[in-house]
mmCIF file of C-alpha atoms in Angstrom:
data_model
loop_
_atom_site.group_PDB
_atom_site.id
_atom_site.type_symbol
_atom_site.label_atom_id
_atom_site.label_comp_id
_atom_site.label_asym_id
_atom_site.label_seq_id
_atom_site.Cartn_x
_atom_site.Cartn_y
_atom_site.Cartn_z
ATOM 1 C CA MET A 235 84.283 73.147 123.848
ATOM 2 C CA LEU A 236 80.765 73.112 122.446
ATOM 3 C CA LYS A 237 78.367 70.512 123.775
ATOM 4 C CA THR A 238 76.522 70.178 120.499
ATOM 5 C CA SER A 239 76.420 66.496 119.607
ATOM 6 C CA SER A 240 72.887 66.887 118.227
ATOM 7 C CA PHE A 241 74.000 69.916 116.206
ATOM 8 C CA GLU A 242 76.882 67.904 114.752
ATOM 9 C CA GLU A 243 74.580 65.012 113.884
ATOM 10 C CA ASN A 244 72.075 67.300 112.195
ATOM 11 C CA LEU A 245 74.814 69.081 110.293
ATOM 12 C CA ARG A 246 76.201 65.772 109.045
ATOM 13 C CA ALA A 247 72.715 64.828 107.896
ATOM 14 C CA ILE A 248 72.599 67.965 105.731
ATOM 15 C CA LEU A 249 76.162 67.971 104.435
ATOM 16 C CA GLY A 250 77.201 64.341 104.531
ATOM 17 C CA SER A 251 79.965 63.076 106.787
ATOM 18 C CA GLN A 252 82.551 63.702 104.076
ATOM 19 C CA ASN A 253 81.820 67.454 104.163
ATOM 20 C CA LEU A 254 82.137 68.014 107.906
ATOM 21 C CA ARG A 255 85.222 67.521 110.035
ATOM 22 C CA ILE A 256 86.633 68.434 113.409
ATOM 23 C CA ALA A 257 88.747 71.573 113.165
ATOM 24 C CA SER A 258 92.518 71.396 113.581
ATOM 25 C CA ALA A 259 95.024 73.961 114.824
ATOM 26 C CA SER A 260 95.555 75.175 111.237
ATOM 27 C CA ASP A 261 91.910 76.313 111.159
ATOM 28 C CA ALA A 262 92.418 78.915 113.897
ATOM 29 C CA VAL A 263 91.291 82.455 113.106
ATOM 30 C CA SER A 264 93.648 85.003 114.666
ATOM 31 C CA GLY A 265 94.224 82.761 117.666
ATOM 32 C CA VAL A 266 90.562 81.745 118.039
ATOM 33 C CA PHE A 267 90.015 77.998 117.604
ATOM 34 C CA PRO A 268 86.818 76.696 115.957
ATOM 35 C CA GLN A 269 85.321 73.268 116.602
ATOM 36 C CA PHE A 270 84.024 72.264 113.164
ATOM 37 C CA VAL A 271 84.832 72.905 109.509
ATOM 38 C CA ALA A 272 81.979 72.474 107.019
ATOM 39 C CA GLU A 273 82.498 72.273 103.249
ATOM 40 C CA PRO A 274 79.057 72.327 101.588
ATOM 41 C CA ASP A 275 78.638 70.992 98.048
ATOM 42 C CA ASP A 276 76.436 73.878 96.896
ATOM 43 C CA GLU A 277 74.852 77.116 98.034
ATOM 44 C CA ASN A 278 71.681 75.415 99.247
ATOM 45 C CA GLN A 279 73.683 73.206 101.606
ATOM 46 C CA LEU A 280 75.651 76.239 102.737
ATOM 47 C CA ALA A 281 72.495 78.203 103.481
ATOM 48 C CA ALA A 282 71.004 75.268 105.404
ATOM 49 C CA ALA A 283 74.176 74.831 107.482
ATOM 50 C CA LEU A 284 74.297 78.550 108.255
ATOM 51 C CA SER A 285 70.641 78.552 109.289
ATOM 52 C CA MET A 286 71.176 75.598 111.609
ATOM 53 C CA ALA A 287 74.155 77.295 113.247
ATOM 54 C CA ASN A 288 72.189 80.510 113.616
ATOM 55 C CA GLU A 289 69.353 78.695 115.385
ATOM 56 C CA ALA A 290 71.813 76.939 117.698
ATOM 57 C CA GLY A 291 73.608 80.176 118.626
ATOM 58 C CA ILE A 292 76.878 79.031 117.056
ATOM 59 C CA ALA A 293 79.272 81.640 115.679
ATOM 60 C CA VAL A 294 80.184 81.142 112.016
ATOM 61 C CA VAL A 295 83.237 82.309 110.079
ATOM 62 C CA PRO A 296 82.954 82.040 106.273
ATOM 63 C CA ARG A 297 86.244 81.028 104.639
ATOM 64 C CA GLY A 298 87.479 80.964 101.074
ATOM 65 C CA GLY A 299 91.157 80.364 100.320
ATOM 66 C CA GLY A 300 92.133 81.576 103.793
ATOM 67 C CA THR A 301 94.672 84.073 102.428
ATOM 68 C CA LYS A 302 93.137 87.030 104.280
ATOM 69 C CA LEU A 303 91.521 85.231 107.206
ATOM 70 C CA ASP A 304 93.624 87.140 109.740
ATOM 71 C CA TRP A 305 92.618 90.580 108.432
ATOM 72 C CA GLY A 306 90.494 92.722 110.723
ATOM 73 C CA ASN A 307 89.955 92.069 114.416
ATOM 74 C CA PRO A 308 89.999 88.544 115.863
ATOM 75 C CA PRO A 309 86.442 87.200 116.084
ATOM 76 C CA LYS A 310 84.821 87.159 119.511
ATOM 77 C CA LYS A 311 83.823 83.566 118.739
ATOM 78 C CA ALA A 312 84.536 81.218 115.845
ATOM 79 C CA GLU A 313 82.862 77.870 116.423
ATOM 80 C CA LEU A 314 82.096 76.801 112.849
ATOM 81 C CA ILE A 315 84.202 77.480 109.756
ATOM 82 C CA LEU A 316 81.912 77.551 106.716
ATOM 83 C CA SER A 317 84.166 76.874 103.745
ATOM 84 C CA THR A 318 83.347 77.676 100.109
ATOM 85 C CA ALA A 319 86.058 75.328 98.817
ATOM 86 C CA ARG A 320 83.527 73.184 96.932
ATOM 87 C CA LEU A 321 81.627 76.158 95.529
ATOM 88 C CA ASN A 322 84.269 76.704 92.877
ATOM 89 C CA ARG A 323 82.446 76.626 89.542
ATOM 90 C CA ILE A 324 82.285 79.186 86.775
ATOM 91 C CA VAL A 325 78.508 79.104 86.383
ATOM 92 C CA GLU A 326 78.267 81.058 83.134
ATOM 93 C CA HIS A 327 80.675 83.028 80.970
ATOM 94 C CA ALA A 328 78.523 85.194 78.710
ATOM 95 C CA TRP A 329 81.499 86.283 76.643
ATOM 96 C CA ALA A 330 79.409 88.181 74.088
ATOM 97 C CA ASP A 331 77.947 90.300 76.911
ATOM 98 C CA LEU A 332 81.290 90.631 78.724
ATOM 99 C CA THR A 333 79.910 89.145 81.950
ATOM 100 C CA VAL A 334 80.699 86.107 84.081
ATOM 101 C CA THR A 335 78.810 84.374 86.878
ATOM 102 C CA VAL A 336 81.091 82.557 89.291
ATOM 103 C CA GLU A 337 80.763 80.779 92.633
ATOM 104 C CA ALA A 338 82.410 82.316 95.674
ATOM 105 C CA GLY A 339 84.995 79.572 96.135
ATOM 106 C CA CYS A 340 86.431 79.901 92.634
ATOM 107 C CA ILE A 341 90.162 80.689 92.645
ATOM 108 C CA LEU A 342 90.858 83.986 90.903
ATOM 109 C CA GLN A 343 93.709 82.639 88.772
ATOM 110 C CA SER A 344 91.542 79.768 87.554
ATOM 111 C CA LEU A 345 88.859 82.260 86.579
ATOM 112 C CA GLN A 346 91.353 84.460 84.722
ATOM 113 C CA ASN A 347 92.747 81.466 82.821
ATOM 114 C CA THR A 348 89.268 80.545 81.614
ATOM 115 C CA LEU A 349 88.372 84.104 80.640
ATOM 116 C CA ALA A 350 91.654 84.497 78.752
ATOM 117 C CA GLN A 351 90.578 81.779 76.324
ATOM 118 C CA HIS A 352 88.079 84.336 74.989
ATOM 119 C CA GLY A 353 90.511 87.267 75.208
ATOM 120 C CA GLN A 354 88.864 88.645 78.348
ATOM 121 C CA ARG A 355 89.688 89.267 82.006
ATOM 122 C CA LEU A 356 88.261 90.368 85.293
ATOM 123 C CA ALA A 357 90.229 93.616 85.527
ATOM 124 C CA PHE A 358 91.213 93.095 89.118
ATOM 125 C CA ASP A 359 94.457 92.075 90.822
ATOM 126 C CA THR A 360 94.309 90.591 94.298
ATOM 127 C CA LEU A 361 97.044 89.302 96.551
ATOM 128 C CA TRP A 362 97.931 85.622 96.014
ATOM 129 C CA PRO A 363 95.631 85.085 92.987
ATOM 130 C CA GLU A 364 96.667 81.425 92.780
ATOM 131 C CA ARG A 365 94.980 80.817 96.178
ATOM 132 C CA ALA A 366 92.590 83.713 96.789
ATOM 133 C CA THR A 367 88.897 83.154 96.071
ATOM 134 C CA ILE A 368 86.294 85.469 94.616
ATOM 135 C CA GLY A 369 84.293 85.489 97.849
ATOM 136 C CA GLY A 370 87.293 86.304 100.027
ATOM 137 C CA ALA A 371 88.461 89.112 97.748
ATOM 138 C CA LEU A 372 84.962 90.595 97.762
ATOM 139 C CA SER A 373 84.583 90.324 101.520
ATOM 140 C CA THR A 374 87.886 92.080 102.228
ATOM 141 C CA ASN A 375 87.573 94.548 99.317
ATOM 142 C CA ASP A 376 91.125 93.811 98.292
ATOM 143 C CA SER A 377 92.444 95.621 95.216
ATOM 144 C CA GLY A 378 95.739 96.284 93.494
ATOM 145 C CA ALA A 379 97.234 98.548 90.872
ATOM 146 C CA LEU A 380 94.504 97.987 88.250
ATOM 147 C CA ARG A 381 92.076 99.874 90.492
ATOM 148 C CA LEU A 382 93.374 103.137 89.034
ATOM 149 C CA ARG A 383 91.795 102.480 85.641
ATOM 150 C CA PHE A 384 89.078 99.918 86.238
ATOM 151 C CA GLY A 385 87.952 100.681 89.774
ATOM 152 C CA ALA A 386 87.641 98.340 92.737
ATOM 153 C CA LEU A 387 85.599 95.133 92.859
ATOM 154 C CA ARG A 388 82.548 97.128 93.934
ATOM 155 C CA ASP A 389 82.789 98.851 90.532
ATOM 156 C CA LEU A 390 83.067 95.548 88.651
ATOM 157 C CA ILE A 391 80.440 93.484 90.454
ATOM 158 C CA ILE A 392 76.921 93.671 89.013
ATOM 159 C CA GLY A 393 75.150 90.885 90.892
ATOM 160 C CA VAL A 394 75.553 88.732 93.984
ATOM 161 C CA THR A 395 73.880 85.917 95.893
ATOM 162 C CA ILE A 396 74.442 85.590 99.630
ATOM 163 C CA ALA A 397 73.228 83.188 102.285
ATOM 164 C CA LEU A 398 71.704 85.062 105.201
ATOM 165 C CA PRO A 399 71.851 83.616 108.731
ATOM 166 C CA ASP A 400 68.152 82.671 108.600
ATOM 167 C CA GLY A 401 68.868 80.417 105.611
ATOM 168 C CA THR A 402 67.570 82.770 102.938
ATOM 169 C CA LEU A 403 69.497 82.905 99.654
ATOM 170 C CA ALA A 404 69.208 86.581 98.726
ATOM 171 C CA SER A 405 70.124 87.824 95.249
ATOM 172 C CA SER A 406 70.506 91.312 93.832
ATOM 173 C CA GLY A 407 71.617 92.692 90.481
ATOM 174 C CA GLY A 408 71.828 90.710 87.274
ATOM 175 C CA LYS A 409 73.914 89.561 84.331
ATOM 176 C CA VAL A 410 73.304 92.630 82.165
ATOM 177 C CA VAL A 411 75.708 95.488 82.850
ATOM 178 C CA LYS A 412 72.994 98.180 82.621
ATOM 179 C CA ASN A 413 70.693 96.447 85.116
ATOM 180 C CA VAL A 414 70.356 98.689 88.192
ATOM 181 C CA ALA A 415 67.113 97.331 89.571
ATOM 182 C CA GLY A 416 66.765 96.160 93.159
ATOM 183 C CA TYR A 417 68.603 96.695 96.423
ATOM 184 C CA ASP A 418 72.347 97.257 95.963
ATOM 185 C CA LEU A 419 73.392 94.112 97.791
ATOM 186 C CA PRO A 420 76.625 93.652 95.759
ATOM 187 C CA LYS A 421 78.146 96.876 97.047
ATOM 188 C CA LEU A 422 76.811 96.298 100.555
ATOM 189 C CA VAL A 423 78.615 92.974 101.054
ATOM 190 C CA THR A 424 81.824 94.075 99.321
ATOM 191 C CA GLY A 425 84.241 94.931 102.120
ATOM 192 C CA ALA A 426 81.864 93.791 104.872
ATOM 193 C CA PHE A 427 84.295 91.065 106.032
ATOM 194 C CA GLY A 428 81.596 88.404 105.936
ATOM 195 C CA THR A 429 79.579 90.016 108.722
ATOM 196 C CA LEU A 430 76.301 90.377 106.794
ATOM 197 C CA GLY A 431 76.023 87.113 104.875
ATOM 198 C CA ALA A 432 78.056 84.354 103.264
ATOM 199 C CA ILE A 433 78.673 85.144 99.588
ATOM 200 C CA THR A 434 77.839 82.131 97.405
ATOM 201 C CA ARG A 435 78.130 83.547 93.875
ATOM 202 C CA ALA A 436 78.746 86.817 92.053
ATOM 203 C CA VAL A 437 78.340 88.335 88.603
ATOM 204 C CA PHE A 438 81.030 90.631 87.161
ATOM 205 C CA ARG A 439 81.501 92.865 84.165
ATOM 206 C CA LEU A 440 84.589 91.928 82.131
ATOM 207 C CA HIS A 441 87.148 93.751 79.993
ATOM 208 C CA PRO A 442 89.163 92.664 76.948
ATOM 209 C CA LEU A 443 92.743 91.575 77.459
ATOM 210 C CA PRO A 444 95.210 94.220 76.225
ATOM 211 C CA ARG A 445 96.962 93.668 72.917
ATOM 212 C CA ALA A 446 100.286 94.689 74.420
ATOM 213 C CA ALA A 447 101.627 96.181 77.654
ATOM 214 C CA LYS A 448 104.754 97.942 78.879
ATOM 215 C CA THR A 449 105.941 98.995 82.322
ATOM 216 C CA PHE A 450 108.271 101.935 82.917
ATOM 217 C CA SER A 451 109.957 103.026 86.140
ATOM 218 C CA PHE A 452 111.586 106.221 87.346
ATOM 219 C CA THR A 453 113.058 107.575 90.582
ATOM 220 C CA ALA A 454 112.959 110.920 92.340
ATOM 221 C CA GLU A 455 115.348 112.480 94.806
ATOM 222 C CA THR A 456 112.688 113.650 97.256
ATOM 223 C CA PHE A 457 109.166 112.742 98.350
ATOM 224 C CA THR A 458 107.951 116.111 97.086
ATOM 225 C CA ALA A 459 109.416 115.442 93.659
ATOM 226 C CA VAL A 460 107.805 112.016 93.333
ATOM 227 C CA GLN A 461 104.442 113.477 94.370
ATOM 228 C CA GLN A 462 104.786 116.185 91.738
ATOM 229 C CA HIS A 463 105.528 113.569 89.078
ATOM 230 C CA ILE A 464 102.542 111.447 90.141
ATOM 231 C CA LEU A 465 100.140 114.388 90.130
ATOM 232 C CA ALA A 466 101.465 115.600 86.770
ATOM 233 C CA ILE A 467 100.892 112.165 85.227
ATOM 234 C CA GLN A 468 97.413 111.952 86.707
ATOM 235 C CA ASP A 469 96.587 115.425 85.363
ATOM 236 C CA SER A 470 97.916 114.646 81.863
ATOM 237 C CA GLN A 471 96.398 113.024 78.782
ATOM 238 C CA LEU A 472 98.355 109.820 79.370
ATOM 239 C CA ALA A 473 96.149 106.722 79.194
ATOM 240 C CA HIS A 474 97.945 104.697 81.854
ATOM 241 C CA THR A 475 96.461 101.610 83.479
ATOM 242 C CA ALA A 476 98.394 101.627 86.751
ATOM 243 C CA LEU A 477 100.704 103.964 88.651
ATOM 244 C CA GLN A 478 102.438 103.241 91.952
ATOM 245 C CA ILE A 479 105.193 104.460 94.266
ATOM 246 C CA ARG A 480 107.665 102.111 95.953
ATOM 247 C CA CYS A 481 109.790 103.297 98.830
ATOM 248 C CA VAL A 482 112.043 101.743 101.461
ATOM 249 C CA ALA A 483 113.370 103.462 104.579
ATOM 250 C CA GLY A 484 116.685 105.162 103.775
ATOM 251 C CA ASP A 485 116.271 105.053 99.994
ATOM 252 C CA VAL A 486 114.914 107.393 97.330
ATOM 253 C CA PRO A 487 111.354 106.760 96.123
ATOM 254 C CA ALA A 488 110.697 104.993 92.828
ATOM 255 C CA ALA A 489 107.543 104.874 90.717
ATOM 256 C CA ASP A 490 106.125 102.474 88.127
ATOM 257 C CA ILE A 491 103.622 103.141 85.361
ATOM 258 C CA LEU A 492 101.795 100.614 83.191
ATOM 259 C CA PHE A 493 100.505 101.239 79.676
ATOM 260 C CA GLU A 494 98.215 98.849 77.789
ATOM 261 C CA ALA A 495 97.546 99.495 74.097
ATOM 262 C CA THR A 496 98.656 98.562 70.595
ATOM 263 C CA ASP A 497 102.365 98.722 69.786
ATOM 264 C CA ALA A 498 101.877 102.110 68.123
ATOM 265 C CA GLY A 499 99.889 103.341 71.090
ATOM 266 C CA LEU A 500 102.566 102.219 73.528
ATOM 267 C CA ALA A 501 105.251 104.072 71.576
ATOM 268 C CA ALA A 502 103.190 107.251 71.675
ATOM 269 C CA GLN A 503 102.533 106.899 75.408
ATOM 270 C CA GLU A 504 106.220 106.353 76.139
ATOM 271 C CA SER A 505 107.160 109.472 74.178
ATOM 272 C CA GLN A 506 104.615 111.589 76.047
ATOM 273 C CA LEU A 507 105.766 110.203 79.396
ATOM 274 C CA ARG A 508 109.401 111.089 78.743
ATOM 275 C CA LYS A 509 108.461 114.629 77.712
ATOM 276 C CA LEU A 510 106.256 115.056 80.766
ATOM 277 C CA LEU A 511 108.912 113.896 83.249
ATOM 278 C CA GLY A 512 111.678 115.971 81.678
ATOM 279 C CA SER A 513 115.068 115.224 83.231
ATOM 280 C CA ALA A 514 113.820 112.270 85.281
ATOM 281 C CA ARG A 515 115.381 109.021 84.082
ATOM 282 C CA VAL A 516 112.699 106.716 82.687
ATOM 283 C CA GLU A 517 113.563 103.069 82.116
ATOM 284 C CA ARG A 518 111.677 100.077 80.749
ATOM 285 C CA SER A 519 111.117 97.630 83.611
ATOM 286 C CA SER A 520 109.715 94.171 84.235
ATOM 287 C CA GLU A 521 106.060 93.466 84.932
ATOM 288 C CA ASN A 522 107.336 92.022 88.226
ATOM 289 C CA ALA A 523 107.196 95.592 89.531
ATOM 290 C CA TRP A 524 103.472 94.992 90.039
ATOM 291 C CA ASN A 525 104.250 92.197 92.513
ATOM 292 C CA ALA A 526 105.825 94.701 94.900
ATOM 293 C CA ARG A 527 102.691 94.871 97.053
ATOM 294 C CA GLN A 528 102.673 91.114 97.536
ATOM 295 C CA GLY A 529 106.415 91.171 98.248
ATOM 296 C CA LEU A 530 105.768 93.185 101.405
ATOM 297 C CA TRP A 531 104.304 90.064 103.006
ATOM 298 C CA ILE A 532 107.561 88.132 102.780
ATOM 299 C CA SER A 533 109.189 88.415 106.193
ATOM 300 C CA THR A 534 111.807 86.562 108.206
ATOM 301 C CA THR A 535 110.883 88.129 111.530
ATOM 302 C CA ASN A 536 107.858 87.911 113.802
ATOM 303 C CA ALA A 537 108.164 91.593 114.697
ATOM 304 C CA THR A 538 106.349 92.652 111.504
ATOM 305 C CA MET A 539 103.109 94.500 110.964
ATOM 306 C CA LEU A 540 101.270 94.909 107.649
ATOM 307 C CA ALA A 541 98.724 97.659 107.193
ATOM 308 C CA LYS A 542 96.508 99.118 104.491
ATOM 309 C CA ILE A 543 96.544 102.890 104.437
ATOM 310 C CA SER A 544 94.538 105.483 102.545
ATOM 311 C CA LEU A 545 95.358 109.128 102.039
ATOM 312 C CA LEU A 546 94.717 111.989 99.668
ATOM 313 C CA PRO A 547 97.055 111.965 96.631
ATOM 314 C CA THR A 548 98.030 115.526 97.508
ATOM 315 C CA ASP A 549 99.290 114.232 100.892
ATOM 316 C CA ILE A 550 101.736 111.664 99.463
ATOM 317 C CA ALA A 551 104.873 113.662 100.277
ATOM 318 C CA LYS A 552 103.627 114.691 103.720
ATOM 319 C CA SER A 553 102.730 111.100 104.603
ATOM 320 C CA LEU A 554 106.080 109.752 103.414
ATOM 321 C CA ASP A 555 107.810 112.437 105.471
ATOM 322 C CA SER A 556 105.789 111.250 108.478
ATOM 323 C CA LEU A 557 106.921 107.687 107.817
ATOM 324 C CA LYS A 558 110.552 108.761 107.631
ATOM 325 C CA ALA A 559 110.303 110.670 110.905
ATOM 326 C CA LEU A 560 108.552 107.714 112.501
ATOM 327 C CA GLY A 561 111.311 105.356 111.415
ATOM 328 C CA ASP A 562 114.032 107.680 112.666
ATOM 329 C CA THR A 563 112.535 108.450 116.088
ATOM 330 C CA ARG A 564 111.034 105.050 116.926
ATOM 331 C CA LYS A 565 113.665 102.851 115.260
ATOM 332 C CA VAL A 566 111.097 101.344 112.918
ATOM 333 C CA ASN A 567 112.094 99.871 109.570
ATOM 334 C CA TRP A 568 109.438 100.478 106.919
ATOM 335 C CA ARG A 569 108.571 99.737 103.329
ATOM 336 C CA ILE A 570 105.566 100.957 101.355
ATOM 337 C CA VAL A 571 103.834 100.428 98.023
ATOM 338 C CA LEU A 572 101.412 103.273 97.382
ATOM 339 C CA GLN A 573 99.014 103.563 94.451
ATOM 340 C CA ALA A 574 98.397 106.922 92.800
ATOM 341 C CA THR A 575 94.835 106.714 94.147
ATOM 342 C CA GLY A 576 96.237 107.147 97.672
ATOM 343 C CA ILE A 577 95.653 103.524 98.722
ATOM 344 C CA GLY A 578 98.752 101.699 99.840
ATOM 345 C CA MET A 579 100.187 98.780 101.720
ATOM 346 C CA LEU A 580 102.714 99.414 104.461
ATOM 347 C CA ARG A 581 105.130 97.096 106.231
ATOM 348 C CA LEU A 582 106.614 98.023 109.607
ATOM 349 C CA GLU A 583 109.332 96.105 111.450
ATOM 350 C CA ALA A 584 110.290 96.774 115.067
ATOM 351 C CA GLU A 585 109.914 95.440 118.577
ATOM 352 C CA PRO A 586 106.211 94.896 119.427
ATOM 353 C CA THR A 587 106.078 97.782 121.905
ATOM 354 C CA GLN A 588 107.591 100.078 119.290
ATOM 355 C CA LEU A 589 105.100 98.852 116.692
ATOM 356 C CA VAL A 590 102.159 99.837 118.905
ATOM 357 C CA GLY A 591 103.431 103.375 119.363
ATOM 358 C CA ALA A 592 104.329 103.705 115.694
ATOM 359 C CA VAL A 593 100.922 102.560 114.466
ATOM 360 C CA GLU A 594 99.033 104.775 116.891
ATOM 361 C CA GLN A 595 101.135 107.797 115.898
ATOM 362 C CA LEU A 596 100.805 107.169 112.174
ATOM 363 C CA ARG A 597 97.077 106.438 112.409
ATOM 364 C CA THR A 598 96.495 109.699 114.270
ATOM 365 C CA GLN A 599 98.444 111.631 111.640
ATOM 366 C CA LEU A 600 96.569 110.007 108.749
ATOM 367 C CA GLN A 601 93.147 110.476 110.335
ATOM 368 C CA SER A 602 93.872 114.153 110.942
ATOM 369 C CA ARG A 603 94.272 114.487 107.159
ATOM 370 C CA ASP A 604 91.176 112.423 106.234
ATOM 371 C CA GLY A 605 93.208 109.241 105.838
ATOM 372 C CA ALA A 606 92.980 105.858 107.535
ATOM 373 C CA LEU A 607 95.065 102.867 108.614
ATOM 374 C CA LEU A 608 93.768 99.295 108.791
ATOM 375 C CA ILE A 609 95.984 96.656 110.412
ATOM 376 C CA LEU A 610 96.046 93.504 108.310
ATOM 377 C CA ARG A 611 98.626 91.389 110.119
ATOM 378 C CA ARG A 612 100.475 91.835 113.392
ATOM 379 C CA PRO A 613 102.496 89.780 115.892
ATOM 380 C CA GLN A 614 100.536 87.353 118.047
ATOM 381 C CA GLU A 615 101.076 89.423 121.176
ATOM 382 C CA LEU A 616 99.413 92.438 119.515
ATOM 383 C CA LEU A 617 96.154 90.763 118.456
ATOM 384 C CA SER A 618 94.247 92.868 120.998
ATOM 385 C CA LEU A 619 95.265 96.041 119.136
ATOM 386 C CA ASP A 620 92.221 97.381 117.264
ATOM 387 C CA ALA A 621 92.643 96.822 113.543
ATOM 388 C CA TRP A 622 90.362 99.628 112.384
ATOM 389 C CA GLY A 623 90.940 102.788 114.392
ATOM 390 C CA ASN A 624 88.408 105.610 114.458
ATOM 391 C CA ALA A 625 85.291 104.358 112.680
ATOM 392 C CA GLY A 626 83.662 107.786 112.335
ATOM 393 C CA ASP A 627 79.941 108.502 112.516
ATOM 394 C CA GLY A 628 78.939 105.646 110.203
ATOM 395 C CA VAL A 629 78.999 102.964 112.913
ATOM 396 C CA PRO A 630 75.354 103.389 114.042
ATOM 397 C CA LEU A 631 74.178 102.872 110.463
ATOM 398 C CA MET A 632 76.456 99.848 110.027
ATOM 399 C CA ARG A 633 75.133 98.367 113.277
ATOM 400 C CA ALA A 634 71.585 98.895 112.050
ATOM 401 C CA VAL A 635 72.314 97.051 108.792
ATOM 402 C CA LYS A 636 73.991 94.240 110.731
ATOM 403 C CA GLY A 637 70.945 94.050 112.996
ATOM 404 C CA GLN A 638 68.623 93.688 110.027
ATOM 405 C CA LEU A 639 70.583 90.975 108.217
ATOM 406 C CA ASP A 640 72.230 89.166 111.144
ATOM 407 C CA PRO A 641 70.222 89.970 114.293
ATOM 408 C CA LYS A 642 71.801 87.150 116.335
ATOM 409 C CA ASN A 643 75.346 88.284 115.478
ATOM 410 C CA THR A 644 76.140 84.846 114.084
ATOM 411 C CA LEU A 645 78.557 85.823 111.319
ATOM 412 C CA ASN A 646 82.114 86.882 112.173
ATOM 413 C CA PRO A 647 81.198 88.580 115.464
ATOM 414 C CA GLY A 648 83.619 91.366 116.364
ATOM 415 C CA ARG A 649 85.676 91.297 113.162
ATOM 416 C CA PHE A 650 84.490 94.524 111.606
ATOM 417 C CA VAL A 651 84.640 98.252 112.326
ATOM 418 C CA GLY A 652 83.492 99.142 115.841
ATOM 419 C CA SER A 653 83.700 95.434 116.814
ATOM 420 C CA ILE A 654 80.594 94.726 114.727
#
């Protein structure tokens, strides 16, 4: 327990008593219990609170909607939760310029609803959009099926403001899409798991909403066949928006493809798809197919592990074969949703000791083929298992950047690659 009565008093003076409370059990971060939860009214309050904590040597964990708070390693310390719940405004929607400026605590679904009134969208699909915030999605670099056509958030973000531990509000980028001046802070903080600064607002490029959309699904008898279909589609003239593989242990793989166009354009795309896939049975399917990734998180057992994997598209069949062998030899039940880009989400179910061996084996196999495995959620007894695996030769550079922006290691200590 922190002996920081003066710190608490000073923090209340900055935030107001209504914006600071004693943490409860529900505020724990991967089994680490904080003492306080602060909810600043604006980014200036947030920066001041962060600076005060930094001076007092108090570890800070930024929090948005809390949907991905258990991703990465458990923090070494988590004494103050710095919430962006009140930083939830859409600052400016420059619809004529196809840009939007939004605070970090804004819920993604709320943002999309507002943009839709002008026929626009942030072309990005995160997990739990009705609860996930812009800041949290940026920090974890989450992305879904739309990444295939529109890129990840780091491709859509054009400006950002972050609070640094010394209290500085640092901004980079701008509202105009062609603006490339300044230090590339937006890309630096995207995927940094809140270890460099607390994101307070961001600026994104937007895209028009599609006039119409259709989803089609098909199956293949073997992993090799589904890989061949995926690569053929990717190498064709088809203008698809999303393409994914779904597979469950013991079943044949299935794939989904999304087209967005006019009605005439959709008819032409469907015709080309059927010709390309030949004898494969292609059926119109529901847009719910794109919720398959989120469906992996629904579990009735504690012996479940969720992981994000990345691999080369040419290694799809080999990696699925590895998963099948893993399930057969280690008695692991598995389910995967894999994007055509090679980024996927994997669910493993087994006894905890079996999960450890399975993850280590699969991670080794993926890394040997230039892939990776990041543990996102695991049973409580496996929290000591490293989430990241081999960090490569980039760790010294990442430590140097951390040292420049957060020299006292105040923000999310230990959460990131190499226990940064």
